[in-house]
């Protein structure tokens, strides 16, 4: 596999469920990101990790919990979500946090019912 | 006030014309500016970045930055139907602060 991969590509979950989104980058990068893209809204940066350490959390509700076990993998754990959390969740990576070139994965389309 | 503002469009141009996409930002301390292209149902891909005032050209694309006016633009020369997409402007204010605009949808008509 090449680039940035995300699984699952589509996810439907109830408000009481717990699920996880997975991201893997095959580029040897040191920084990884989670973004949320809602219809008619700008991309929102949620979390930033550099060398497995979280360096930014942009006021994201605690029902979203990130995990970065190593520089190649990033997870987003979801629990007790709300319908307004339905969106496209994009993972990205870059060589370094200050690096301009961010490579995006294909995204996970999440629907909360 | 939004950090980054773009006209949502759609902007329609005929094939072969110049498409001009504009973006304004609110933080005067912003350092880096990016243009991403996003096809429907796909993830964003970086097409241009610019750090200094003036123009930067890459093939058919030219990015223009005016920090005094807090304005950045993207020109696409000889527009092709394959350029039809949503173009996202992004601004890096400082360490880790990335803000995206809502995007401008471009339609290039054959």
XYZ file of C-alpha atoms in Angstrom:
223
model
C 0.000 0.000 0.000
C 1.123 3.521 -0.650
C 0.300 6.941 0.724
C -2.229 7.349 3.499
C -4.934 4.750 4.023
C -8.028 4.940 6.190
C -10.470 2.306 7.375
C -13.350 1.949 7.329
C -14.349 4.092 4.362
C -17.940 4.280 5.552
C -19.354 3.910 9.052
C -22.884 4.133 10.400
C -23.197 4.116 14.168
C -25.785 4.783 16.810
C -25.355 7.422 19.446
C -24.557 4.850 22.124
C -22.002 2.888 20.102
C -18.233 2.893 20.405
C -16.174 2.659 17.243
C -12.689 3.513 16.057
C -11.306 5.005 12.875
C -7.895 3.885 11.706
C -5.292 5.703 9.679
C -1.966 4.384 8.419
C 0.689 6.271 6.512
C 3.315 4.526 4.400
C 5.379 7.632 3.688
C 7.800 7.636 6.600
C 6.332 10.875 7.910
C 6.625 12.083 11.493
C 3.436 14.138 11.819
C -0.170 13.006 11.537
C -3.449 14.874 11.692
C -7.189 14.325 12.049
C -9.542 16.682 10.202
C -13.329 16.913 10.133
C -15.086 17.994 6.930
C -18.777 18.808 7.176
C -21.003 19.888 4.316
C -20.723 23.590 3.543
C -18.112 24.093 6.274
C -14.352 24.483 6.155
C -12.024 21.627 6.976
C -11.489 21.648 10.734
C -8.182 20.537 12.197
C -8.971 18.339 15.203
C -5.708 16.819 16.401
C -2.025 17.026 15.538
C 0.586 14.439 16.469
C 4.318 14.770 16.086
C 6.438 11.691 16.717
C 3.521 10.059 18.524
C 3.004 12.980 20.883
C -0.121 15.103 20.682
C 0.912 18.694 20.034
C -2.473 20.260 19.339
C -6.053 19.673 20.344
C -8.323 22.256 18.838
C -11.092 22.256 21.456
C -12.505 18.947 20.309
C -15.220 17.345 22.490
C -14.031 14.498 24.683
C -16.287 12.035 22.845
C -13.465 12.032 20.269
C -10.324 10.391 21.626
C -7.194 10.114 19.481
C -4.423 7.567 19.856
C -1.072 7.455 18.117
C 0.801 4.256 19.039
C 3.628 4.937 16.577
C 4.498 7.386 13.829
C 2.731 5.304 11.165
C -0.620 4.742 12.833
C -3.316 7.040 14.110
C -6.684 6.149 15.586
C -9.762 8.158 16.425
C -11.908 6.486 19.072
C -15.554 7.503 19.019
C -18.145 7.147 21.775
C -21.569 8.607 22.496
C -21.510 10.701 19.372
C -24.192 13.158 18.325
C -25.933 13.384 14.917
C -24.056 16.637 14.242
C -20.825 14.634 14.327
C -21.788 13.063 11.015
C -19.098 14.161 8.576
C -16.111 13.078 6.527
C -13.115 12.427 8.770
C -9.813 12.873 7.030
C -6.404 11.760 8.174
C -3.277 13.458 6.862
C 0.459 13.195 7.348
C 3.515 15.294 6.652
C 7.251 14.918 7.057
C 7.236 17.298 10.015
C 4.642 19.376 11.821
C 5.855 22.585 10.189
C 6.129 20.932 6.810
C 3.856 22.375 4.147
C 3.080 19.195 2.253
C 0.226 17.373 3.919
C -0.919 14.164 2.277
C -4.531 13.238 2.894
C -6.122 9.829 3.145
C -9.402 9.045 1.351
C -11.452 9.704 4.490
C -14.096 7.896 6.506
C -17.687 8.952 5.869
C -19.342 8.783 9.298
C -23.096 8.831 9.841
C -24.444 8.993 13.386
C -28.048 7.881 13.725
C -15.057 36.697 11.554
C -13.817 33.609 9.756
C -10.093 32.986 9.681
C -10.133 32.279 5.950
C -12.859 33.400 3.551
C -13.598 32.229 0.055
C -16.493 32.769 -2.309
C -18.300 29.435 -2.486
C -19.096 29.818 -6.167
C -19.688 28.058 -8.399
C -17.288 29.886 -10.664
C -17.953 28.953 -14.263
C -15.372 29.558 -16.981
C -15.139 28.287 -20.559
C -12.412 25.858 -21.528
C -9.186 27.674 -22.321
C -9.998 30.729 -20.206
C -8.224 31.933 -17.074
C -9.898 30.987 -13.804
C -9.242 33.342 -10.892
C -9.863 32.099 -7.365
C -9.598 34.425 -4.390
C -9.087 34.079 -0.666
C -8.792 36.530 2.224
C -7.509 35.824 5.715
C -7.920 37.600 9.012
C -4.644 37.017 10.890
C -2.023 39.504 9.737
C 0.662 37.298 11.276
C -0.044 34.421 8.883
C 3.082 32.975 7.354
C 2.231 30.252 4.865
C -0.503 29.959 2.283
C -1.710 26.917 0.407
C -4.098 25.949 -2.335
C -5.626 22.474 -2.309
C -7.813 20.931 -4.972
C -10.601 18.556 -3.969
C -12.541 16.568 -6.527
C -16.025 15.475 -5.555
C -15.846 12.473 -3.263
C -12.057 12.664 -3.010
C -9.621 14.013 -0.448
C -7.753 17.321 -0.850
C -4.439 17.427 -2.687
C -1.910 20.242 -2.476
C -1.339 22.108 -5.740
C 0.469 25.290 -4.691
C 2.020 26.973 -1.697
C 3.429 30.483 -1.284
C 5.276 32.221 1.523
C 6.421 35.556 0.087
C 4.604 38.510 -1.420
C 4.302 38.379 -5.166
C 3.646 35.675 -7.692
C 4.670 32.039 -7.835
C 4.163 30.071 -11.009
C 3.981 26.313 -11.504
C 2.859 25.201 -14.931
C -0.641 26.517 -15.593
C -1.037 27.623 -11.972
C 0.017 30.957 -10.467
C -0.391 31.806 -6.798
C -0.415 35.480 -5.846
C 0.103 36.799 -2.315
C -0.458 40.291 -0.986
C 0.168 40.337 2.760
C -0.675 44.036 3.116
C -4.158 43.358 1.778
C -4.327 39.910 3.410
C -5.246 38.419 0.101
C -4.107 35.330 -1.760
C -5.288 34.159 -5.160
C -4.866 31.276 -7.565
C -4.908 31.721 -11.318
C -5.415 28.753 -13.605
C -4.450 29.454 -17.198
C -5.863 27.493 -20.128
C -8.529 25.969 -17.898
C -9.497 22.400 -18.689
C -12.661 20.461 -17.794
C -10.412 18.303 -15.599
C -9.753 21.392 -13.470
C -13.396 21.329 -12.359
C -13.195 20.812 -8.611
C -13.444 22.647 -5.318
C -10.373 24.712 -4.496
C -9.514 25.140 -0.828
C -7.399 27.975 0.491
C -5.448 27.206 3.688
C -3.427 29.441 5.966
C -0.822 28.491 8.542
C -0.849 31.178 11.218
C 1.917 29.733 13.349
C 2.911 26.422 14.837
C 0.120 23.900 14.211
C -2.585 26.469 13.454
C -3.970 25.493 10.083
C -7.188 27.095 8.875
C -9.029 26.169 5.706
C -11.570 28.190 3.789
C -14.879 26.614 2.779
C -13.672 26.321 -0.800
C -14.668 27.680 -4.191
C -16.290 25.323 -6.657
C -14.914 25.733 -10.170
C -16.752 24.513 -13.277
C -14.843 24.545 -16.552
C -17.264 24.177 -19.455
C -16.086 22.392 -22.622
